[in-house]
Each structure stands twice: as structure tokens, then as C-alpha cells.
Short mmCIF file of C-alpha atoms and ligand atoms in Angstrom, two decimals:
data_model
loop_
_atom_site.label_atom_id
_atom_site.label_comp_id
_atom_site.label_asym_id
_atom_site.label_seq_id
_atom_site.Cartn_x
_atom_site.Cartn_y
_atom_site.Cartn_z
CA MET A 30 4.93 21.29 1.35
CA ASP A 31 4.83 22.76 -2.12
CA LYS A 32 1.89 21.74 -4.37
CA ASN A 33 4.10 22.30 -7.40
CA LEU A 34 6.09 19.22 -6.45
CA ILE A 35 3.35 17.21 -8.09
CA VAL A 36 1.53 17.40 -11.41
CA GLY A 37 -2.15 18.31 -11.30
CA GLY A 38 -1.99 19.94 -7.90
CA ASN A 39 -3.84 23.01 -9.11
CA SER A 40 -6.69 21.36 -11.01
CA LEU A 41 -10.15 22.91 -10.94
CA VAL A 42 -13.42 20.97 -10.79
CA ARG A 43 -17.03 22.07 -11.08
CA LEU A 44 -19.31 21.54 -8.10
CA GLU A 45 -22.98 20.66 -8.04
CA ASN A 46 -23.78 24.39 -7.68
CA GLY A 47 -21.77 25.25 -10.81
CA ASN A 48 -18.82 26.84 -8.99
CA LEU A 49 -15.28 25.99 -9.98
CA VAL A 50 -13.05 25.03 -7.06
CA ASN A 51 -9.61 23.59 -6.50
CA TYR A 52 -9.68 19.81 -6.63
CA ILE A 53 -8.72 18.33 -3.28
CA ASN A 54 -7.19 14.91 -3.64
CA PHE A 55 -7.48 12.90 -0.46
CA ASP A 56 -7.15 9.55 -2.18
CA ASN A 57 -3.40 9.14 -2.12
CA ALA A 58 -3.52 5.70 -0.53
CA ALA A 59 -5.01 4.39 -3.78
CA THR A 60 -2.50 6.10 -6.03
CA THR A 61 -0.57 9.36 -5.87
CA PRO A 62 -0.21 11.96 -8.58
CA PRO A 63 3.23 12.00 -10.20
CA PHE A 64 6.08 14.15 -8.99
CA GLN A 65 6.91 16.90 -11.47
CA SER A 66 10.54 15.72 -11.20
CA VAL A 67 9.46 12.25 -12.33
CA LEU A 68 7.68 13.52 -15.42
CA ASN A 69 10.60 15.83 -16.28
CA GLU A 70 12.99 12.91 -16.05
CA ILE A 71 10.74 10.69 -18.17
CA VAL A 72 10.72 13.33 -20.92
CA ASP A 73 14.50 13.90 -20.71
CA PHE A 74 15.28 10.22 -20.54
CA SER A 75 13.16 9.54 -23.62
CA ASN A 76 16.16 10.79 -25.64
CA ILE A 77 18.10 7.78 -24.44
CA TYR A 78 15.31 5.26 -23.92
CA SER A 79 16.12 1.98 -25.62
CA SER A 80 16.06 -1.77 -25.04
CA VAL A 81 17.31 -3.17 -21.73
CA HIS A 82 19.78 -6.10 -21.63
CA ARG A 83 19.20 -6.67 -25.31
CA GLY A 84 21.31 -4.34 -27.45
CA THR A 85 24.85 -3.27 -28.23
CA GLY A 86 23.96 0.27 -29.27
CA TYR A 87 25.03 3.09 -26.97
CA LYS A 88 21.48 3.88 -25.97
CA SER A 89 20.82 0.25 -25.08
CA ILE A 90 23.95 0.10 -22.97
CA ILE A 91 23.00 3.25 -21.09
CA SER A 92 19.39 2.10 -20.73
CA SER A 93 20.57 -1.21 -19.24
CA MET A 94 22.89 0.62 -16.84
CA ILE A 95 20.13 2.96 -15.69
CA TYR A 96 17.75 0.04 -15.19
CA ASP A 97 20.27 -1.93 -13.10
CA GLU A 98 21.30 1.19 -11.20
CA GLY A 99 17.63 1.45 -10.21
CA ARG A 100 18.06 -1.71 -8.13
CA GLU A 101 20.87 -0.08 -6.17
CA ILE A 102 18.88 3.10 -5.63
CA VAL A 103 15.95 1.09 -4.29
CA LEU A 104 18.13 -1.17 -2.15
CA ASN A 105 19.89 1.82 -0.69
CA PHE A 106 16.57 3.50 0.06
CA VAL A 107 15.36 0.59 2.20
CA GLY A 108 18.69 -0.41 3.74
CA GLY A 109 19.01 -3.71 1.86
CA ASN A 110 22.21 -5.71 1.48
CA LYS A 111 23.69 -5.89 -2.01
CA GLU A 112 25.43 -9.21 -1.40
CA TYR A 113 22.45 -10.90 0.19
CA HIS A 114 19.32 -9.39 -1.35
CA THR A 115 18.00 -9.15 -4.84
CA VAL A 116 15.62 -6.50 -6.14
CA VAL A 117 12.99 -7.79 -8.54
CA PHE A 118 11.05 -5.23 -10.55
CA LEU A 119 7.49 -6.29 -11.27
CA LYS A 120 4.21 -4.51 -11.87
CA ASN A 121 2.92 -3.66 -8.39
CA THR A 122 2.74 -4.93 -4.80
CA THR A 123 0.09 -7.47 -5.74
CA GLU A 124 2.28 -9.07 -8.38
CA CYS A 125 5.27 -9.03 -6.01
CA ILE A 126 3.41 -10.87 -3.26
CA ASN A 127 1.97 -13.33 -5.76
CA LYS A 128 5.45 -14.06 -7.03
CA LEU A 129 6.81 -14.55 -3.54
CA SER A 130 3.99 -16.90 -2.59
CA TYR A 131 4.54 -18.85 -5.81
CA ARG A 132 8.30 -19.09 -5.29
CA LEU A 133 8.00 -20.10 -1.63
CA GLN A 134 5.66 -23.00 -2.36
CA ASP A 135 8.35 -25.64 -1.82
CA THR A 136 9.98 -23.96 1.18
CA LEU A 137 6.65 -23.54 2.95
CA LYS A 138 5.08 -26.81 1.82
CA ASP A 139 4.71 -28.33 5.28
CA LYS A 140 4.54 -25.02 7.09
CA VAL A 141 1.88 -22.58 8.21
CA VAL A 142 1.68 -19.02 6.92
CA LEU A 143 0.31 -16.43 9.30
CA SER A 144 -1.35 -13.43 7.76
CA THR A 145 -3.54 -10.95 9.67
CA TYR A 146 -7.09 -9.63 9.79
CA MET A 147 -5.69 -6.26 8.84
CA GLU A 148 -4.37 -7.15 5.41
CA HIS A 149 -5.16 -5.82 1.99
CA HIS A 150 -6.47 -8.72 -0.10
CA SER A 151 -3.17 -8.67 -1.96
CA ASN A 152 -1.40 -9.91 1.16
CA LEU A 153 -4.13 -12.37 2.01
CA LEU A 154 -5.38 -14.20 -1.07
CA PRO A 155 -1.99 -15.34 -2.42
CA TRP A 156 -1.33 -17.05 0.95
CA LYS A 157 -4.89 -18.27 1.55
CA TYR A 158 -5.01 -20.22 -1.70
CA ARG A 159 -1.50 -21.70 -1.66
CA PHE A 160 -0.79 -22.58 1.96
CA THR A 161 -2.16 -23.65 5.29
CA THR A 162 -2.93 -20.26 6.78
CA ASP A 163 -4.10 -18.65 9.97
CA TYR A 164 -4.78 -15.02 10.75
CA ILE A 165 -3.56 -12.81 13.56
CA GLU A 166 -6.40 -10.99 15.31
CA VAL A 167 -6.90 -7.28 15.74
CA ASP A 168 -8.23 -5.67 18.92
CA SER A 169 -11.48 -3.70 19.26
CA MET A 170 -9.79 -0.55 17.89
CA GLY A 171 -8.32 -2.44 14.95
CA ARG A 172 -4.71 -2.63 16.18
CA LEU A 173 -2.86 -5.86 15.57
CA CYS A 174 -2.68 -8.16 18.63
CA LEU A 175 0.92 -9.14 19.22
CA GLU A 176 -0.27 -11.52 21.96
CA ASP A 177 -2.22 -13.39 19.31
CA LEU A 178 0.89 -13.52 17.11
CA GLU A 179 2.87 -15.15 19.94
CA PHE A 180 -0.07 -17.38 20.80
CA LYS A 181 -0.27 -18.67 17.23
CA LEU A 182 3.48 -19.07 16.88
CA LYS A 183 3.37 -21.26 20.01
CA LEU A 184 0.22 -23.07 18.88
CA TYR A 185 1.83 -24.24 15.65
CA LYS A 186 4.98 -25.42 17.50
CA GLY A 187 7.67 -24.21 15.11
CA LYS A 188 5.61 -24.89 11.99
CA VAL A 189 5.01 -21.25 11.10
CA GLY A 190 7.35 -20.52 8.20
CA LEU A 191 6.23 -17.01 7.35
CA VAL A 192 4.34 -14.10 8.84
CA ALA A 193 2.92 -11.84 6.12
CA VAL A 194 1.99 -8.51 7.65
CA THR A 195 1.31 -5.03 6.40
CA GLY A 196 3.68 -2.23 7.39
CA ALA A 197 0.73 0.15 7.64
CA SER A 198 -2.97 -0.45 7.16
CA ASN A 199 -4.59 1.02 4.07
CA VAL A 200 -7.82 1.46 6.09
CA THR A 201 -6.80 2.96 9.44
CA GLY A 202 -3.23 3.91 8.62
CA TYR A 203 -2.08 2.06 11.75
CA ILE A 204 1.62 1.28 11.58
CA ASN A 205 2.47 -2.19 12.79
CA PRO A 206 5.51 -2.65 15.05
CA ILE A 207 7.30 -4.56 12.32
CA TYR A 208 10.65 -4.76 14.10
CA ASP A 209 9.06 -6.23 17.22
CA ILE A 210 7.13 -8.62 15.00
CA ALA A 211 10.33 -9.54 13.16
CA ARG A 212 12.11 -10.27 16.47
CA ILE A 213 9.24 -12.45 17.66
CA CYS A 214 8.98 -14.27 14.32
CA HIS A 215 12.70 -14.98 14.15
CA SER A 216 12.74 -16.32 17.70
CA TYR A 217 10.21 -18.94 16.52
CA GLY A 218 12.11 -19.70 13.32
CA ALA A 219 9.63 -17.87 11.07
CA LYS A 220 10.40 -15.24 8.44
CA ILE A 221 8.57 -11.98 7.92
CA LEU A 222 7.21 -10.34 4.80
CA VAL A 223 6.25 -6.70 5.15
CA ASP A 224 3.69 -5.38 2.70
CA GLY A 225 5.18 -1.92 2.37
CA ALA A 226 2.61 -0.43 -0.01
CA GLN A 227 1.32 2.10 2.54
CA LEU A 228 4.43 2.44 4.68
CA ILE A 229 7.28 3.12 2.26
CA PRO A 230 5.80 6.33 0.72
CA HIS A 231 5.28 7.93 4.14
CA ASN A 232 7.77 6.68 6.69
CA HIS A 233 11.43 5.91 7.06
CA PHE A 234 11.90 2.17 6.55
CA ASP A 235 14.98 0.05 7.06
CA MET A 236 15.33 -3.67 6.34
CA LYS A 237 18.03 -3.69 9.08
CA PRO A 238 21.24 -5.77 8.93
CA ILE A 239 20.61 -9.42 8.21
CA ASP A 240 22.27 -10.49 11.46
CA SER A 241 19.85 -8.35 13.46
CA PRO A 242 16.94 -10.32 14.95
CA GLU A 243 14.78 -7.39 13.83
CA HIS A 244 15.65 -7.58 10.14
CA ILE A 245 12.88 -7.77 7.57
CA ASP A 246 13.20 -10.81 5.31
CA TYR A 247 10.98 -9.68 2.45
CA ILE A 248 9.48 -6.34 1.46
CA ALA A 249 7.11 -5.44 -1.38
CA PHE A 250 5.81 -2.04 -2.47
CA SER A 251 4.36 -0.08 -5.40
CA ALA A 252 5.89 2.94 -7.15
CA HIS A 253 2.49 4.33 -8.14
CA LYS A 254 1.78 5.05 -4.47
CA MET A 255 5.02 7.05 -4.22
CA TYR A 256 4.56 9.65 -6.95
CA ALA A 257 5.98 7.43 -9.70
CA PRO A 258 3.43 6.07 -12.16
CA PHE A 259 4.39 3.85 -15.12
CA GLY A 260 3.75 0.54 -13.39
CA THR A 261 6.61 -0.66 -11.23
CA GLY A 262 6.42 -2.82 -8.15
CA VAL A 263 9.41 -3.83 -6.03
CA LEU A 264 10.05 -7.15 -4.36
CA ILE A 265 13.20 -7.45 -2.26
CA ALA A 266 14.12 -10.88 -1.01
CA PRO A 267 17.20 -12.93 -0.18
CA LYS A 268 18.79 -14.14 -3.44
CA ASN A 269 18.45 -17.76 -2.37
CA THR A 270 14.64 -17.39 -2.47
CA PHE A 271 14.94 -17.79 -6.23
CA GLU A 272 17.74 -20.38 -6.39
CA LYS A 273 15.60 -23.43 -7.00
CA GLY A 274 12.88 -23.83 -9.59
CA PHE A 275 11.82 -21.07 -11.89
CA SER A 276 9.47 -18.14 -12.17
CA GLU A 277 5.72 -18.31 -12.75
CA HIS A 278 6.41 -16.32 -15.91
CA ILE A 279 9.22 -17.55 -18.12
CA GLY A 280 10.51 -16.46 -21.49
CA GLY A 281 12.82 -13.79 -22.86
CA GLY A 282 15.52 -12.66 -20.44
CA THR A 283 15.10 -15.50 -17.93
CA ILE A 284 17.73 -17.91 -19.19
CA LYS A 285 21.47 -18.27 -19.69
CA PHE A 286 21.05 -21.09 -22.15
CA VAL A 287 18.16 -22.94 -23.70
CA SER A 288 17.86 -25.77 -26.16
CA ILE A 289 14.86 -27.89 -26.92
CA LYS A 290 16.22 -30.36 -24.38
CA ASP A 291 17.83 -28.21 -21.68
CA THR A 292 17.48 -24.91 -19.88
CA ILE A 293 19.97 -23.09 -17.71
CA TRP A 294 18.15 -20.34 -15.89
CA ALA A 295 19.63 -16.88 -15.45
CA ASP A 296 20.57 -15.74 -11.96
CA PRO A 297 18.08 -13.68 -9.98
CA PRO A 298 16.78 -11.05 -10.47
CA GLU A 299 16.78 -11.58 -14.27
CA LYS A 300 15.42 -15.08 -13.78
CA GLU A 301 12.32 -13.54 -12.21
CA GLU A 302 11.69 -10.78 -14.74
CA ALA A 303 10.37 -12.37 -17.90
CA GLY A 304 10.08 -10.26 -21.02
CA THR A 305 11.26 -6.74 -21.77
CA PRO A 306 11.75 -4.86 -18.50
CA ASN A 307 9.75 -1.76 -17.68
CA LEU A 308 12.56 0.77 -18.00
CA MET A 309 10.38 3.89 -17.77
CA GLY A 310 8.79 2.54 -14.61
CA VAL A 311 12.21 2.11 -13.03
CA VAL A 312 13.39 5.55 -14.19
CA ALA A 313 10.25 7.00 -12.60
CA LEU A 314 10.78 5.12 -9.34
CA SER A 315 14.49 6.00 -9.11
CA THR A 316 13.66 9.68 -9.65
CA SER A 317 10.88 9.58 -7.12
CA ILE A 318 13.20 8.05 -4.52
CA LYS A 319 15.78 10.77 -5.16
CA THR A 320 13.06 13.41 -4.75
CA LEU A 321 11.82 11.83 -1.51
CA GLN A 322 15.40 11.72 -0.24
CA ASN A 323 15.95 15.38 -1.16
CA LEU A 324 12.78 16.32 0.67
CA ASN A 325 13.94 14.09 3.52
CA ILE A 326 11.60 11.27 4.42
CA GLN A 327 11.72 12.24 8.12
CA ASN A 328 10.42 15.71 7.21
CA ILE A 329 7.65 14.16 5.14
CA GLU A 330 6.77 11.87 8.03
CA GLU A 331 6.57 14.78 10.45
CA TYR A 332 4.59 17.01 8.08
CA GLU A 333 2.03 14.30 7.34
CA ARG A 334 1.76 13.36 11.00
CA ASN A 335 0.98 16.96 11.96
CA LEU A 336 -1.56 17.22 9.15
CA THR A 337 -3.20 13.99 10.32
CA LYS A 338 -3.31 15.22 13.90
CA TYR A 339 -4.90 18.47 12.74
CA ALA A 340 -7.49 16.49 10.76
CA LEU A 341 -8.32 14.17 13.66
CA ASP A 342 -8.67 17.12 16.03
CA LEU A 343 -11.21 18.72 13.70
CA LEU A 344 -13.06 15.53 12.77
CA LYS A 345 -13.51 14.25 16.30
CA ASN A 346 -15.69 17.28 17.10
CA ILE A 347 -18.11 16.79 14.22
CA PRO A 348 -21.47 15.51 15.41
CA GLN A 349 -22.53 12.15 13.96
CA LEU A 350 -19.06 11.45 12.60
CA ILE A 351 -17.76 8.03 13.61
CA LEU A 352 -13.99 7.75 13.44
CA TYR A 353 -12.35 4.34 13.17
CA ASP A 354 -9.21 5.48 14.87
CA ASP A 355 -7.47 5.20 18.22
CA MET A 356 -6.04 8.72 17.75
CA ASN A 357 -2.47 7.56 18.27
CA VAL A 358 -0.95 9.65 15.48
CA GLU A 359 2.59 8.65 16.40
CA GLU A 360 1.84 5.14 15.17
CA LYS A 361 -0.06 5.71 11.99
CA VAL A 362 0.44 7.02 8.48
CA SER A 363 -1.76 9.74 7.01
CA ILE A 364 -4.94 7.71 6.51
CA ILE A 365 -8.23 8.26 8.36
CA SER A 366 -11.48 6.31 7.93
CA PHE A 367 -14.92 7.36 9.08
CA ASN A 368 -18.66 7.18 8.57
CA MET A 369 -21.47 9.58 9.28
CA GLU A 370 -24.51 8.33 11.16
CA GLY A 371 -27.57 8.35 8.91
CA LEU A 372 -25.60 8.23 5.68
CA ASN A 373 -24.29 5.40 3.60
CA HIS A 374 -20.57 5.62 2.80
CA ASP A 375 -21.42 5.89 -0.92
CA GLU A 376 -23.67 8.86 -0.26
CA LEU A 377 -21.14 10.67 1.90
CA ALA A 378 -18.27 10.13 -0.55
CA THR A 379 -20.43 11.43 -3.40
CA MET A 380 -21.43 14.49 -1.39
CA LEU A 381 -17.81 15.31 -0.67
CA ALA A 382 -17.01 15.17 -4.38
CA ARG A 383 -20.04 17.14 -5.55
CA GLU A 384 -20.26 19.67 -2.73
CA GLY A 385 -16.56 20.24 -2.11
CA GLY A 386 -14.57 18.83 -5.03
CA ILE A 387 -12.96 16.49 -2.52
CA ALA A 388 -11.81 13.10 -3.78
CA VAL A 389 -11.99 10.32 -1.22
CA ARG A 390 -12.40 6.57 -1.44
CA ASN A 391 -15.24 4.60 0.07
CA GLY A 392 -16.11 0.96 0.52
CA CYS A 393 -13.89 -1.74 1.96
CA PHE A 394 -10.64 -0.74 0.23
CA CYS A 395 -9.75 -4.35 -0.70
CA ALA A 396 -9.55 -5.18 3.01
CA GLN A 397 -12.94 -6.76 3.67
CA PRO A 398 -12.03 -8.91 6.70
CA TYR A 399 -10.56 -5.83 8.40
CA VAL A 400 -13.54 -3.58 7.63
CA GLN A 401 -15.81 -6.33 8.89
CA ARG A 402 -13.88 -6.26 12.18
CA LEU A 403 -13.93 -2.45 12.39
CA LEU A 404 -17.67 -2.34 11.75
CA LYS A 405 -18.18 -5.28 14.09
CA ILE A 406 -20.25 -7.19 11.54
CA SER A 407 -20.86 -10.79 12.51
CA ASP A 408 -19.97 -13.63 10.14
CA GLU A 409 -23.67 -14.39 9.94
CA ASP A 410 -24.49 -10.86 8.76
CA MET A 411 -21.60 -11.00 6.32
CA LYS A 412 -23.25 -14.04 4.75
CA LYS A 413 -26.39 -11.97 4.17
CA TYR A 414 -24.37 -9.51 2.12
CA MET A 415 -22.72 -12.35 0.25
CA ASN A 416 -26.06 -13.91 -0.62
CA ASP A 417 -27.95 -10.76 -1.52
CA GLU A 418 -26.26 -8.38 -3.91
CA SER A 419 -29.13 -5.92 -3.65
CA LEU A 420 -28.21 -5.05 -0.04
CA LEU A 421 -26.22 -1.86 0.44
CA ARG A 422 -22.66 -2.94 1.10
CA PRO A 423 -21.08 -2.02 4.40
CA GLY A 424 -18.08 0.24 4.18
CA LEU A 425 -16.27 3.38 5.26
CA VAL A 426 -15.09 6.66 3.82
CA ARG A 427 -11.34 7.05 3.69
CA ILE A 428 -9.17 10.12 3.39
CA SER A 429 -5.46 9.71 2.79
CA PHE A 430 -2.95 12.54 2.55
CA GLY A 431 0.07 12.94 0.36
CA LEU A 432 3.00 15.21 1.16
CA TYR A 433 1.49 17.99 -1.00
CA ASN A 434 -1.86 18.23 0.83
CA ASP A 435 -2.26 21.21 3.14
CA TYR A 436 -4.04 22.48 6.22
CA ASN A 437 -6.50 24.59 4.26
CA GLU A 438 -7.72 21.52 2.37
CA VAL A 439 -8.22 19.63 5.62
CA TYR A 440 -10.10 22.58 7.07
CA LEU A 441 -12.42 22.65 4.01
CA LEU A 442 -13.15 18.95 4.41
CA ALA A 443 -13.98 19.36 8.10
CA TYR A 444 -16.13 22.40 7.34
CA LEU A 445 -18.13 20.50 4.72
CA LEU A 446 -18.55 17.43 6.93
CA ASN A 447 -19.80 19.70 9.66
CA GLU A 448 -22.31 21.34 7.29
CA ILE A 449 -23.56 17.94 6.13
CA SER A 450 -23.89 16.70 9.71
CA LYS A 451 -26.11 19.69 10.52
CA ASP A 452 -28.69 18.81 7.87
CA ILE A 453 -28.27 15.22 6.82
CA GLU A 454 -31.83 14.92 5.47
CA PHE A 455 -31.36 17.93 3.18
CA TYR A 456 -28.23 16.46 1.63
CA LYS A 457 -29.74 13.00 1.47
CA ASN A 458 -32.72 14.31 -0.47
CA LYS A 459 -30.51 16.33 -2.73
CA TYR A 460 -28.55 13.26 -3.81
CA ARG A 461 -31.39 10.74 -3.49
CA ASN A 462 -31.56 9.99 -7.21
CA SER A 463 -27.88 10.44 -7.97
CA PRO A 464 -26.11 7.44 -9.29
CA PHE A 465 -23.36 6.65 -6.79
CA TYR A 466 -20.01 5.55 -8.02
C1 PLP B 28 -1.55 -2.23 2.09
C2 PLP B 28 -1.66 -2.51 0.62
N1 PLP B 28 -1.13 -3.63 0.13
C3 PLP B 28 -1.18 -3.92 -1.16
C4 PLP B 28 -1.80 -3.09 -2.06
C5 PLP B 28 -1.85 -3.45 -3.49
O1 PLP B 28 -1.09 -2.54 -4.22
P1 PLP B 28 -1.13 -2.58 -5.81
O2 PLP B 28 -2.54 -2.32 -6.19
O3 PLP B 28 -0.19 -1.50 -6.20
O4 PLP B 28 -0.68 -3.91 -6.20
C6 PLP B 28 -2.38 -1.92 -1.60
C7 PLP B 28 -3.11 -1.01 -2.52
O5 PLP B 28 -3.92 -0.22 -2.14
C8 PLP B 28 -2.30 -1.61 -0.22
O6 PLP B 28 -2.85 -0.49 0.27
#
């Protein structure tokens, strides 16, 4: 796909040897560069930009309309139901899941929440610290064990109220069979939250009709991972989630009436969005969704899948490279994690940046329990790392493609990895005294 779709796609960076090369961004799972269309719209819309839900001027009225229209665009994009669901705009996926966990405290008071070993900390910590939790296991390749899901649903005898699962892993890219999981959860009376941060930007997603046993009850995702910076996160949930009680943040915009004695809360979603809404964030997200729809999300899916297959085919032949992947490209998004024998993940990531101008991420990617499983580190050994900060942390190197990455870039990465693998000691010595970051 065309690099000009995004801003910064033709940036140059200087290598260790002084040469200028095209910057290769393989860190899209962390955050994507903006779509050009998004930035154009932000500049155009600045002529109208004004307060939301707070003014009678023409610009305020239009701004409020555009903001609310954003909810419809988002709902449409994920197949939500206007009568049943509400779209809450927050800051990012993390804030969305925190809100949901806060607002479900009463509903899930005597229940168990199942999360998984595969989760990003954002879909783990908010549950771990508010509820009785248990975690669905992954198999030796890191795929989620559906047998363990059923086992735990049976074990807790109808007490599981929610299963919080990622749509796609931010470490391996594995896509979870969310519709099968939804069917299983519903048959045991549990609801399902899908953390869509890594799924929504890459794959077609549908919440499915609410009378389908496969429907998704809650979804959360981040605009900054879908070519729309400016800080918007989306939480979609049934309206009745927010009927009782009130938001963890309260203030301007959250009430219908307030006196010193009484408060009548606004209806959701306004009740859940305290303070001045992030209009530019919503304009950016709406534009990004329109661009993704114009490009056709199925085409994006296919393009990225082929690129991932090409990458895996090259990487699997590189000596010393350890892939954390079951090679099933049909069931993963465009994320690949690896290590090279004889090198620390910090060292390898730094070499890729300095030798090839290739941006990757390394470490545990805010998914420590999952990386621990993938690296087969015992709990005992984990404790050693916890107790001794001077030890080199375990971790992986991750590449993640956006729709604008191309085959040539993947080839250059594989070429460089191959060169490094041929003379690890040379590269190790070269970067021995480099500060890693
Ligand atoms: C699977 C997954 N969930 C949640 C998050 C958190 O997203 P954010 O940082 O936008 O809140 C991320 C971010 O990398 C992620 O990959």
C-alpha cells in the first residue's frame, strides 16, 4: 500500500556508519503514524473547532454534532447497536478498561473475572486489583487454551461474570477465537470483554447482533494504534452498564441537575465523560475510520497477512533466530516476536536501529506474564529478576507492521538479521559500550 497514506513515511535517519537511510518503522503495535487524511482533516476542521455540548454559537453547534456523529461512525464500524450500546470516548484502551472495571464493581461483586495469561497489563491489572480473578492458560506455543476456559467456567460453577480477553496478542499477534469464546462464555452466563487494541486496526471486527450467542458484550480500543493520534480511546458497552452509580471521574458535563443537596446524573455516554470532550481526537478517529473503510479493511487484512507470511518465511531460515510463533498466519495479526541466540534483546534492538534504521520494540511489551510463559521462565527465576534489578531483564524483540510497510523493508530487516547472525561477536563488541535504550 502507498507510503504517502501516512505522515513521516519517507523520513531519513543516520546510521552508525554515517549513511542516511529510509527509516523503517516496525513498531506499529505501540503506536502508528498518523494518516495524512487525518492531519488534513484536523487542519480543515480547525476552522470550525469550538466547544462541545457547551455553546450556542454556530461553531459550537457544529462541533457538538461532529463529536456525536463520531459515536455513530465508530458504532457502525464495529457493528454495534444504536439502541442497545453506548460509545464512550476516553483517552485510550487502558482508561476504557479501567472505567469498565470500576463501573462493573457492583455487578461483579460476588463473581469471578477470568482474564488470561496472554493479556496486556491493561487488561489484567484493573481486574486483578478489583475482583476475584483467575487466568486462562496458554499452550506451549502461546495460543490460548479454550479447554482451560471451559474448565474454569465449570470450576467456578456459574460464578464467572466476565471473561476479559484480548482480540489479538500484542506479543505474538495471535488472534483469539473471540466468537467461539463468546459462545462458550454466554452458555455459562458470563459476559465477554474484548481488548481490541491490536485487533481493530488490522482485522474486520463485528460485535454481532445482541441476540447472537456469539455477540461481544464489551469492546475497547485506541485510536492512536489506528493512524489517529490526539488521544482517543473507545469503550462500547450496553447502556445499562452505566445506569446505576456514577463515573470514577465526575464534574462538568456529567449531570442533568445539581444542587448542593441533590444530583441527577446525565444519561450515558455523557455521564461517563467528565470535562470538556476531546473533539480533535474524535475528528481524527472518525477520519481514520473513513480512510480504513475506503481502503477496505479486508484488503488491509490480506495485505498485512501476506507481508507477515513473507517475513516469517525469511526469518525462519536465519540461523540463531528464535521465533515465538506457530506460523499460522491465518490466525494472527502482523506482529512477530523473536530473539537471537547469544544476544540480549536490548542489544539486538539497538543494532537494528543503528545498523539498519529499523525501529522495533523490545522487552516484555507490558505483557510480562505472557512473555514469561513464552520464554518458559519459572516463577522461581522470575523472583530472581524481581529481587535483583541489576540482572538483565528477559524479553523479546518485536516487529509489527502497519498497512504502509512494504516487502522491501521486510527484506532489509531479514538481510540485516542474517548479517548479524553470521558474526554475532563482531556486532556485540561494536555495541559493547553503547547505552541501550
Ligand atoms: C493488547 C493491548 N491492550 C491494551 C493496550 C493499551 O493501549 P493504550 O496504551 O492505548 O491504552 C495495548 C497497547 O499496546 C495493547 O497492545
